[in-house]
CSV table of C-alpha atoms in Angstrom, one decimal:
chain,number,residue,atom,x,y,z
A,1,MET,CA,61.8,-84.5,-70.4
A,2,ASN,CA,65.7,-85.1,-70.5
A,3,ARG,CA,66.1,-84.7,-66.8
A,4,ARG,CA,63.0,-87.0,-66.1
A,5,LEU,CA,64.2,-89.6,-68.1
A,6,GLN,CA,67.9,-89.4,-66.7
A,7,ARG,CA,66.0,-89.6,-63.2
A,8,ILE,CA,63.8,-92.6,-64.1
A,9,HIS,CA,66.7,-94.4,-65.6
A,10,ARG,CA,69.2,-93.7,-63.1
A,11,TRP,CA,67.1,-94.9,-60.2
A,12,LEU,CA,65.8,-97.9,-62.3
A,13,GLY,CA,69.9,-98.8,-63.1
A,14,SER,CA,70.6,-98.2,-59.1
A,15,LEU,CA,67.7,-100.6,-58.1
A,16,LEU,CA,67.5,-103.1,-60.7
A,17,GLY,CA,71.1,-102.6,-62.3
A,18,VAL,CA,72.7,-106.0,-60.7
A,19,LEU,CA,69.8,-107.9,-61.0
A,20,VAL,CA,69.8,-107.7,-64.6
A,21,LEU,CA,73.4,-108.6,-65.0
A,22,ALA,CA,72.2,-111.5,-62.5
A,23,TRP,CA,69.5,-112.6,-65.0
A,24,LEU,CA,72.4,-112.5,-67.5
A,25,LEU,CA,75.1,-114.7,-66.0
A,26,SER,CA,72.3,-117.0,-64.1
A,27,GLY,CA,71.0,-117.5,-67.7
A,28,VAL,CA,74.3,-118.7,-69.4
A,29,VAL,CA,74.7,-121.4,-66.2
A,30,MET,CA,70.8,-122.7,-67.0
A,31,MET,CA,72.2,-123.5,-70.8
A,32,TYR,CA,74.5,-126.1,-69.2
A,33,VAL,CA,72.6,-126.9,-65.6
A,34,GLY,CA,68.9,-127.6,-66.0
A,35,PHE,CA,66.6,-127.4,-63.1
A,36,PRO,CA,66.2,-130.8,-61.3
A,37,SER,CA,63.8,-132.9,-62.7
A,38,LEU,CA,63.7,-137.0,-63.1
A,39,THR,CA,63.8,-137.5,-67.1
A,40,ARG,CA,61.7,-140.1,-68.6
A,41,ALA,CA,64.9,-142.3,-69.1
A,42,GLU,CA,65.8,-142.1,-65.6
A,43,ARG,CA,62.4,-143.1,-64.5
A,44,LEU,CA,62.3,-146.0,-66.8
A,45,ALA,CA,65.7,-146.9,-65.7
A,46,GLY,CA,64.9,-146.9,-62.2
A,47,ALA,CA,61.3,-148.6,-62.1
A,48,GLY,CA,60.5,-152.1,-61.2
A,49,GLU,CA,59.2,-154.8,-63.7
A,50,LEU,CA,55.4,-155.1,-63.8
A,51,PRO,CA,54.7,-158.1,-61.8
A,52,ALA,CA,53.0,-161.0,-64.1
A,53,LEU,CA,50.7,-161.6,-61.5
A,54,GLY,CA,48.3,-159.6,-59.5
A,55,TRP,CA,46.0,-158.4,-61.9
A,56,THR,CA,43.1,-159.2,-60.2
A,57,VAL,CA,40.8,-156.1,-60.6
A,58,ASP,CA,40.4,-155.0,-64.4
A,59,PRO,CA,41.8,-151.5,-65.1
A,60,ALA,CA,38.4,-150.5,-66.4
A,61,GLU,CA,36.9,-151.5,-63.3
A,62,MET,CA,39.4,-150.2,-61.4
A,63,ALA,CA,38.6,-146.7,-63.2
A,64,ARG,CA,35.2,-147.1,-62.4
A,65,ARG,CA,35.8,-147.3,-58.9
A,66,ALA,CA,38.0,-144.7,-58.7
A,67,GLY,CA,35.4,-142.0,-60.7
A,68,ALA,CA,37.5,-141.8,-63.6
A,69,GLY,CA,35.5,-144.4,-66.0
A,70,ASP,CA,35.0,-142.5,-69.0
A,71,GLY,CA,38.5,-143.2,-70.0
A,72,ALA,CA,39.8,-139.2,-70.3
A,73,SER,CA,42.6,-139.8,-67.7
A,74,PRO,CA,44.8,-143.1,-67.7
A,75,VAL,CA,45.2,-145.8,-65.7
A,76,LEU,CA,48.8,-146.4,-64.9
A,77,LEU,CA,49.7,-150.0,-64.7
A,78,GLY,CA,52.7,-149.9,-62.2
A,79,GLU,CA,54.7,-151.5,-59.6
A,80,PHE,CA,55.0,-151.0,-55.6
A,81,LEU,CA,57.7,-152.9,-54.0
A,82,GLY,CA,57.2,-156.4,-55.6
A,83,ARG,CA,53.2,-155.6,-56.1
A,84,ALA,CA,50.7,-154.9,-59.0
A,85,VAL,CA,49.2,-151.4,-58.3
A,86,TYR,CA,47.1,-149.1,-60.5
A,87,ARG,CA,47.7,-145.4,-60.6
A,88,LEU,CA,45.0,-142.8,-61.5
A,89,ARG,CA,44.0,-139.2,-61.5
A,90,PRO,CA,40.3,-138.6,-61.1
A,91,GLU,CA,39.3,-135.4,-63.4
A,92,GLY,CA,38.8,-132.0,-62.0
A,93,GLY,CA,42.6,-131.6,-60.8
A,94,ALA,CA,42.3,-134.3,-57.6
A,95,PRO,CA,45.7,-135.6,-56.4
A,96,TRP,CA,47.0,-139.1,-57.5
A,97,SER,CA,45.6,-142.1,-56.1
A,98,THR,CA,47.3,-145.9,-55.9
A,99,PHE,CA,45.3,-149.1,-55.5
A,100,LEU,CA,46.5,-152.4,-54.9
A,101,ALA,CA,45.3,-154.4,-58.2
A,102,GLU,CA,45.0,-157.8,-56.2
A,103,GLU,CA,41.7,-156.2,-54.4
A,104,GLY,CA,41.0,-153.0,-55.5
A,105,SER,CA,41.8,-151.3,-52.1
A,106,PRO,CA,43.5,-148.0,-51.8
A,107,LEU,CA,47.4,-148.1,-51.0
A,108,PRO,CA,47.7,-147.3,-47.6
A,109,GLU,CA,50.2,-144.0,-47.2
A,110,VAL,CA,53.9,-144.8,-48.0
A,111,THR,CA,55.8,-144.9,-44.8
A,112,SER,CA,59.5,-143.7,-43.9
A,113,ALA,CA,60.6,-147.1,-44.2
A,114,GLN,CA,58.8,-147.9,-47.3
A,115,ALA,CA,60.4,-144.9,-48.9
A,116,ALA,CA,63.8,-145.8,-47.8
A,117,GLU,CA,63.2,-149.5,-49.6
A,118,VAL,CA,61.5,-147.8,-52.7
A,119,ALA,CA,64.7,-145.3,-53.0
A,120,ARG,CA,67.1,-148.4,-52.5
A,121,ARG,CA,65.7,-150.4,-55.3
A,122,PHE,CA,65.6,-147.2,-57.7
A,123,ALA,CA,69.3,-146.9,-57.0
A,124,ALA,CA,70.3,-150.2,-57.5
A,125,ARG,CA,68.6,-150.5,-60.9
A,126,SER,CA,69.8,-147.1,-62.1
A,127,GLY,CA,73.4,-148.1,-61.0
A,128,LEU,CA,73.7,-145.3,-57.7
A,129,THR,CA,76.0,-146.4,-54.8
A,130,THR,CA,73.8,-146.0,-51.5
A,131,GLY,CA,75.6,-145.5,-47.8
A,132,ASN,CA,74.3,-144.4,-45.1
A,133,VAL,CA,69.9,-143.9,-46.3
A,134,ARG,CA,68.3,-141.0,-44.4
A,135,VAL,CA,64.6,-140.2,-45.2
A,136,THR,CA,62.9,-136.6,-44.2
A,137,GLY,CA,59.4,-135.9,-44.5
A,138,PRO,CA,57.1,-136.2,-45.4
A,139,ILE,CA,57.2,-132.6,-46.6
A,140,PRO,CA,54.9,-130.7,-48.7
A,141,LEU,CA,57.5,-129.0,-51.4
A,142,ASP,CA,61.1,-127.7,-50.8
A,143,GLN,CA,63.2,-125.9,-53.3
A,144,TRP,CA,63.5,-128.7,-55.8
A,145,THR,CA,59.8,-129.7,-55.5
A,146,VAL,CA,58.0,-126.5,-55.5
A,147,SER,CA,57.1,-127.0,-59.4
A,148,SER,CA,53.1,-127.0,-60.2
A,149,PRO,CA,53.2,-130.1,-62.0
A,150,LEU,CA,54.2,-132.2,-58.8
A,151,ASP,CA,51.3,-130.6,-56.7
A,152,ALA,CA,49.0,-133.9,-57.3
A,153,LEU,CA,52.0,-135.9,-55.9
A,154,ARG,CA,52.4,-134.5,-52.7
A,155,PRO,CA,53.6,-134.9,-50.0
A,156,PHE,CA,56.9,-136.3,-50.5
A,157,HIS,CA,59.8,-138.5,-48.6
A,158,ARG,CA,63.3,-137.1,-49.2
A,159,VAL,CA,65.7,-139.8,-49.1
A,160,SER,CA,69.2,-139.1,-48.8
A,161,LEU,CA,71.4,-142.0,-50.4
A,162,GLY,CA,74.6,-141.4,-48.4
A,163,ASP,CA,76.6,-141.6,-51.6
A,164,VAL,CA,79.5,-139.0,-52.9
A,165,ALA,CA,77.5,-137.2,-55.0
A,166,GLY,CA,75.3,-135.9,-52.4
A,167,THR,CA,72.0,-138.1,-54.4
A,168,GLU,CA,68.4,-137.1,-53.0
A,169,LEU,CA,65.3,-139.0,-54.4
A,170,TYR,CA,61.7,-137.6,-53.4
A,171,VAL,CA,59.2,-140.8,-53.4
A,172,SER,CA,55.6,-139.6,-53.2
A,173,VAL,CA,53.4,-140.9,-50.4
A,174,ARG,CA,50.3,-141.0,-52.7
A,175,THR,CA,51.9,-143.4,-55.4
A,176,GLY,CA,55.3,-144.7,-53.9
A,177,GLU,CA,57.2,-143.7,-57.0
A,178,VAL,CA,60.3,-141.5,-57.2
A,179,VAL,CA,59.1,-138.4,-58.8
A,180,ARG,CA,62.2,-136.3,-58.7
A,181,ASP,CA,66.1,-136.5,-58.1
A,182,THR,CA,68.9,-133.8,-57.3
A,183,GLY,CA,72.5,-134.1,-56.7
A,184,ARG,CA,75.0,-132.0,-54.8
A,185,ARG,CA,76.3,-130.4,-57.7
A,186,GLU,CA,73.1,-129.9,-59.6
A,187,ARG,CA,71.7,-128.0,-56.7
A,188,ALA,CA,74.8,-126.0,-56.0
A,189,TRP,CA,75.0,-124.6,-59.5
A,190,ASN,CA,70.7,-124.3,-59.7
A,191,TRP,CA,71.0,-121.7,-56.8
A,192,VAL,CA,73.2,-119.1,-59.3
A,193,GLY,CA,71.1,-120.6,-62.2
A,194,ALA,CA,67.7,-121.4,-62.3
A,195,VAL,CA,66.6,-119.9,-58.7
A,196,THR,CA,68.3,-116.5,-59.6
A,197,HIS,CA,66.9,-116.3,-62.9
A,198,TRP,CA,63.2,-117.3,-62.4
A,199,VAL,CA,63.3,-115.4,-59.0
A,200,TYR,CA,62.5,-119.0,-57.9
A,201,PRO,CA,62.9,-119.4,-54.1
A,202,ALA,CA,60.8,-121.7,-52.6
A,203,ILE,CA,58.9,-119.4,-50.0
A,204,LEU,CA,57.8,-116.8,-52.6
A,205,ARG,CA,57.3,-119.5,-55.6
A,206,GLN,CA,54.5,-121.8,-53.8
A,207,HIS,CA,52.2,-118.7,-53.8
A,208,VAL,CA,52.1,-118.5,-57.4
A,209,LEU,CA,50.3,-114.8,-58.0
A,210,ALA,CA,52.7,-113.5,-55.9
A,211,TRP,CA,55.8,-115.1,-57.7
A,212,ARG,CA,54.0,-114.4,-60.8
A,213,THR,CA,53.6,-110.5,-59.9
A,214,THR,CA,56.9,-110.3,-58.2
A,215,GLY,CA,58.4,-111.2,-61.7
A,216,ARG,CA,56.0,-109.3,-63.7
A,217,VAL,CA,57.1,-105.9,-61.6
A,218,LEU,CA,60.5,-106.9,-61.9
A,219,SER,CA,60.8,-107.9,-65.5
A,220,LEU,CA,58.8,-104.4,-66.6
A,221,GLY,CA,61.1,-102.5,-64.5
A,222,ALA,CA,64.1,-103.6,-65.9
A,223,LEU,CA,62.4,-103.1,-69.3
A,224,MET,CA,62.0,-99.4,-68.8
A,225,LEU,CA,65.6,-99.4,-67.4
A,226,VAL,CA,66.6,-100.1,-71.2
A,227,LEU,CA,64.1,-98.2,-72.9
A,228,THR,CA,64.4,-94.7,-71.1
A,229,GLY,CA,68.2,-95.1,-71.8
A,230,LEU,CA,67.6,-95.8,-75.2
A,231,ALA,CA,65.2,-92.9,-75.1
A,232,LEU,CA,67.9,-90.7,-74.0
A,233,ALA,CA,70.5,-91.6,-76.4
A,234,TRP,CA,68.2,-90.9,-79.5
A,235,ARG,CA,67.4,-87.6,-77.7
A,236,ARG,CA,71.0,-86.2,-77.3
A,237,ALA,CA,71.7,-87.8,-81.1
A,238,SER,CA,69.0,-86.1,-82.7
A,239,ARG,CA,69.6,-82.8,-80.9
A,240,ASN,CA,73.2,-81.7,-81.7
A,241,GLY,CA,73.1,-83.8,-85.3
A,242,ARG,CA,76.6,-85.1,-84.4
A,243,GLY,CA,76.2,-88.3,-82.6
A,244,PHE,CA,77.4,-88.4,-79.5
A,245,GLN,CA,80.0,-86.2,-77.7
A,246,PHE,CA,80.6,-88.3,-74.4
A,247,ARG,CA,84.0,-89.8,-73.9
A,248,GLY,CA,85.7,-92.1,-71.4
A,249,VAL,CA,83.3,-94.1,-69.0
A,250,ARG,CA,80.1,-91.9,-70.2
A,251,GLY,CA,81.1,-92.5,-74.0
A,252,PHE,CA,81.4,-96.4,-73.0
A,253,HIS,CA,78.3,-96.5,-71.2
A,254,THR,CA,75.9,-94.5,-74.2
A,255,TRP,CA,77.6,-96.7,-77.2
A,256,ALA,CA,77.0,-100.0,-75.2
A,257,GLY,CA,73.3,-99.1,-74.6
A,258,VAL,CA,73.1,-98.7,-77.8
A,259,VAL,CA,74.7,-101.5,-79.5
A,260,PHE,CA,72.9,-104.0,-77.1
A,261,GLY,CA,70.1,-102.5,-76.0
A,262,VAL,CA,67.6,-103.2,-78.7
A,263,PRO,CA,68.1,-106.9,-78.2
A,264,LEU,CA,68.7,-106.4,-74.4
A,265,ALA,CA,64.8,-104.9,-74.4
A,266,ALA,CA,63.5,-107.7,-76.6
A,267,TRP,CA,65.4,-110.4,-74.2
A,268,LEU,CA,63.4,-108.6,-71.5
A,269,LEU,CA,60.3,-108.2,-73.0
A,270,SER,CA,60.2,-112.1,-73.4
A,271,GLY,CA,60.7,-112.6,-69.9
A,272,PHE,CA,57.8,-110.1,-69.0
A,273,LEU,CA,55.5,-112.2,-71.4
A,274,SER,CA,56.7,-115.5,-70.2
A,275,PHE,CA,54.6,-114.8,-66.7
A,276,ARG,CA,51.6,-115.6,-68.7
A,277,ILE,CA,50.9,-112.0,-69.4
A,278,VAL,CA,48.4,-112.9,-72.3
A,279,PRO,CA,46.7,-116.7,-72.9
A,280,LEU,CA,48.9,-116.9,-76.1
A,281,PHE,CA,51.7,-118.2,-74.0
A,282,ASP,CA,50.0,-120.6,-72.1
A,283,ASP,CA,51.3,-123.7,-71.3
A,284,GLY,CA,49.5,-125.5,-74.8
A,285,GLU,CA,48.0,-128.5,-72.0
A,286,PRO,CA,45.1,-129.9,-73.8
A,287,THR,CA,41.9,-129.5,-71.8
A,288,GLN,CA,39.5,-132.2,-70.8
A,289,ALA,CA,37.0,-131.4,-73.7
A,290,GLN,CA,39.9,-131.5,-76.1
A,291,LEU,CA,40.9,-134.9,-74.9
A,292,ARG,CA,37.8,-136.5,-75.0
A,293,ALA,CA,37.4,-135.2,-78.6
A,294,TRP,CA,40.7,-136.6,-79.8
A,295,GLN,CA,40.0,-139.8,-78.2
A,296,GLY,CA,36.3,-140.2,-79.6
A,297,LEU,CA,35.1,-141.3,-75.8
A,298,ASP,CA,31.4,-140.1,-77.0
A,299,VAL,CA,31.5,-142.9,-79.1
A,300,ALA,CA,30.5,-146.3,-77.4
A,301,PRO,CA,33.4,-148.5,-76.9
A,302,ALA,CA,33.7,-151.4,-79.9
A,303,SER,CA,35.3,-154.2,-77.9
A,304,LYS,CA,35.6,-155.8,-74.3
A,305,PRO,CA,37.5,-154.3,-71.3
A,306,LEU,CA,41.0,-156.2,-72.0
A,307,GLY,CA,42.7,-157.8,-68.8
A,308,TRP,CA,46.7,-157.5,-68.3
A,309,GLU,CA,47.6,-160.9,-69.0
A,310,ALA,CA,45.1,-161.0,-72.1
A,311,ALA,CA,46.8,-157.8,-73.6
A,312,ARG,CA,50.3,-158.7,-73.0
A,313,ALA,CA,49.7,-162.4,-74.8
A,314,ALA,CA,47.9,-160.9,-77.8
A,315,ALA,CA,50.5,-158.2,-78.2
A,316,GLY,CA,53.3,-160.4,-77.9
A,317,LEU,CA,55.1,-158.5,-75.2
A,318,PRO,CA,57.8,-159.9,-73.8
A,319,HIS,CA,59.0,-159.4,-70.1
A,320,PRO,CA,60.5,-157.0,-68.2
A,321,ILE,CA,57.9,-154.2,-68.9
A,322,VAL,CA,58.3,-151.7,-66.3
A,323,ALA,CA,55.6,-149.2,-67.7
A,324,ALA,CA,52.1,-149.4,-69.3
A,325,GLU,CA,48.6,-147.6,-69.3
A,326,TRP,CA,45.0,-148.5,-70.0
A,327,ARG,CA,42.9,-145.8,-71.9
A,328,ARG,CA,40.1,-145.4,-74.3
A,329,ASP,CA,39.5,-144.6,-77.6
A,330,GLY,CA,37.1,-144.4,-80.0
A,331,ALA,CA,37.8,-147.8,-81.2
A,332,GLY,CA,37.7,-149.8,-77.6
A,333,GLU,CA,39.9,-150.0,-74.7
A,334,LEU,CA,43.8,-149.7,-75.1
A,335,LEU,CA,47.0,-151.1,-73.5
A,336,VAL,CA,49.7,-149.2,-74.3
A,337,VAL,CA,53.8,-150.1,-72.8
A,338,ARG,CA,55.4,-146.9,-72.5
């Protein structure tokens, strides 16, 4: 038994030891540099003011035309290069759609020139500098837009601002919004941080099942590496009754494994479970049925649809307003400023 455990432990250590060390070090990097994302504060800082005019089509009517008339999915009120637009996503996981609020027609696919102008305006509002602006795309994904929550917004125009920080903005072809920003320093640190820690190269991550299977196999193998080491230590200590008789490097290795083996095994187990092994660790997003129950959508609306101007006047909302959404609940129809 000892020889078998030694053989398993040695081979797993040879194959996965460097990877476990990389996971530990990359985890430290992730404590200080997160994966690129556009935070809510950044999004609101760069968003354009909602036009006071141009809301000819009512949001309830727009939702009905777009197939989201039951109100389970909100209708977002927005701005695209100074024009009033509605952005909504029908049920069933369909991609986002954008409609001009003046006539209710779909917004044509955002061009490279329009994406460059969107990025310039976003940068000016956010206090970013611009130089020689360059646009790449549209692209379906790259290393920094491979995350599944962005699937409904693909493809993207990647706009390089040409500033000292190497800022790049991603503009959705579907909605005309900036949906992600990255900087040169952030990208560099993420290669040794999140990309290493999550085994996250885009060529693998875009295939979700293959990525999860790879992560499960590697994390399970690393867990077995630690558990076989602990088993060997326990067997040797219990066999002679006098503890470990090793000195030098072998003694250091054994004692370090005993001291840090249990927390390391727990850490690797948590990583293994994070790959959605059991539904206990799902993302917690509500289902459409839960949304309908919470919003009371099975109850007939008690009020008439609210137009943008009427709702703004009734609530006494001042300009500038950069984000709002229309949705239904059990009491009727609401316009919520975000």
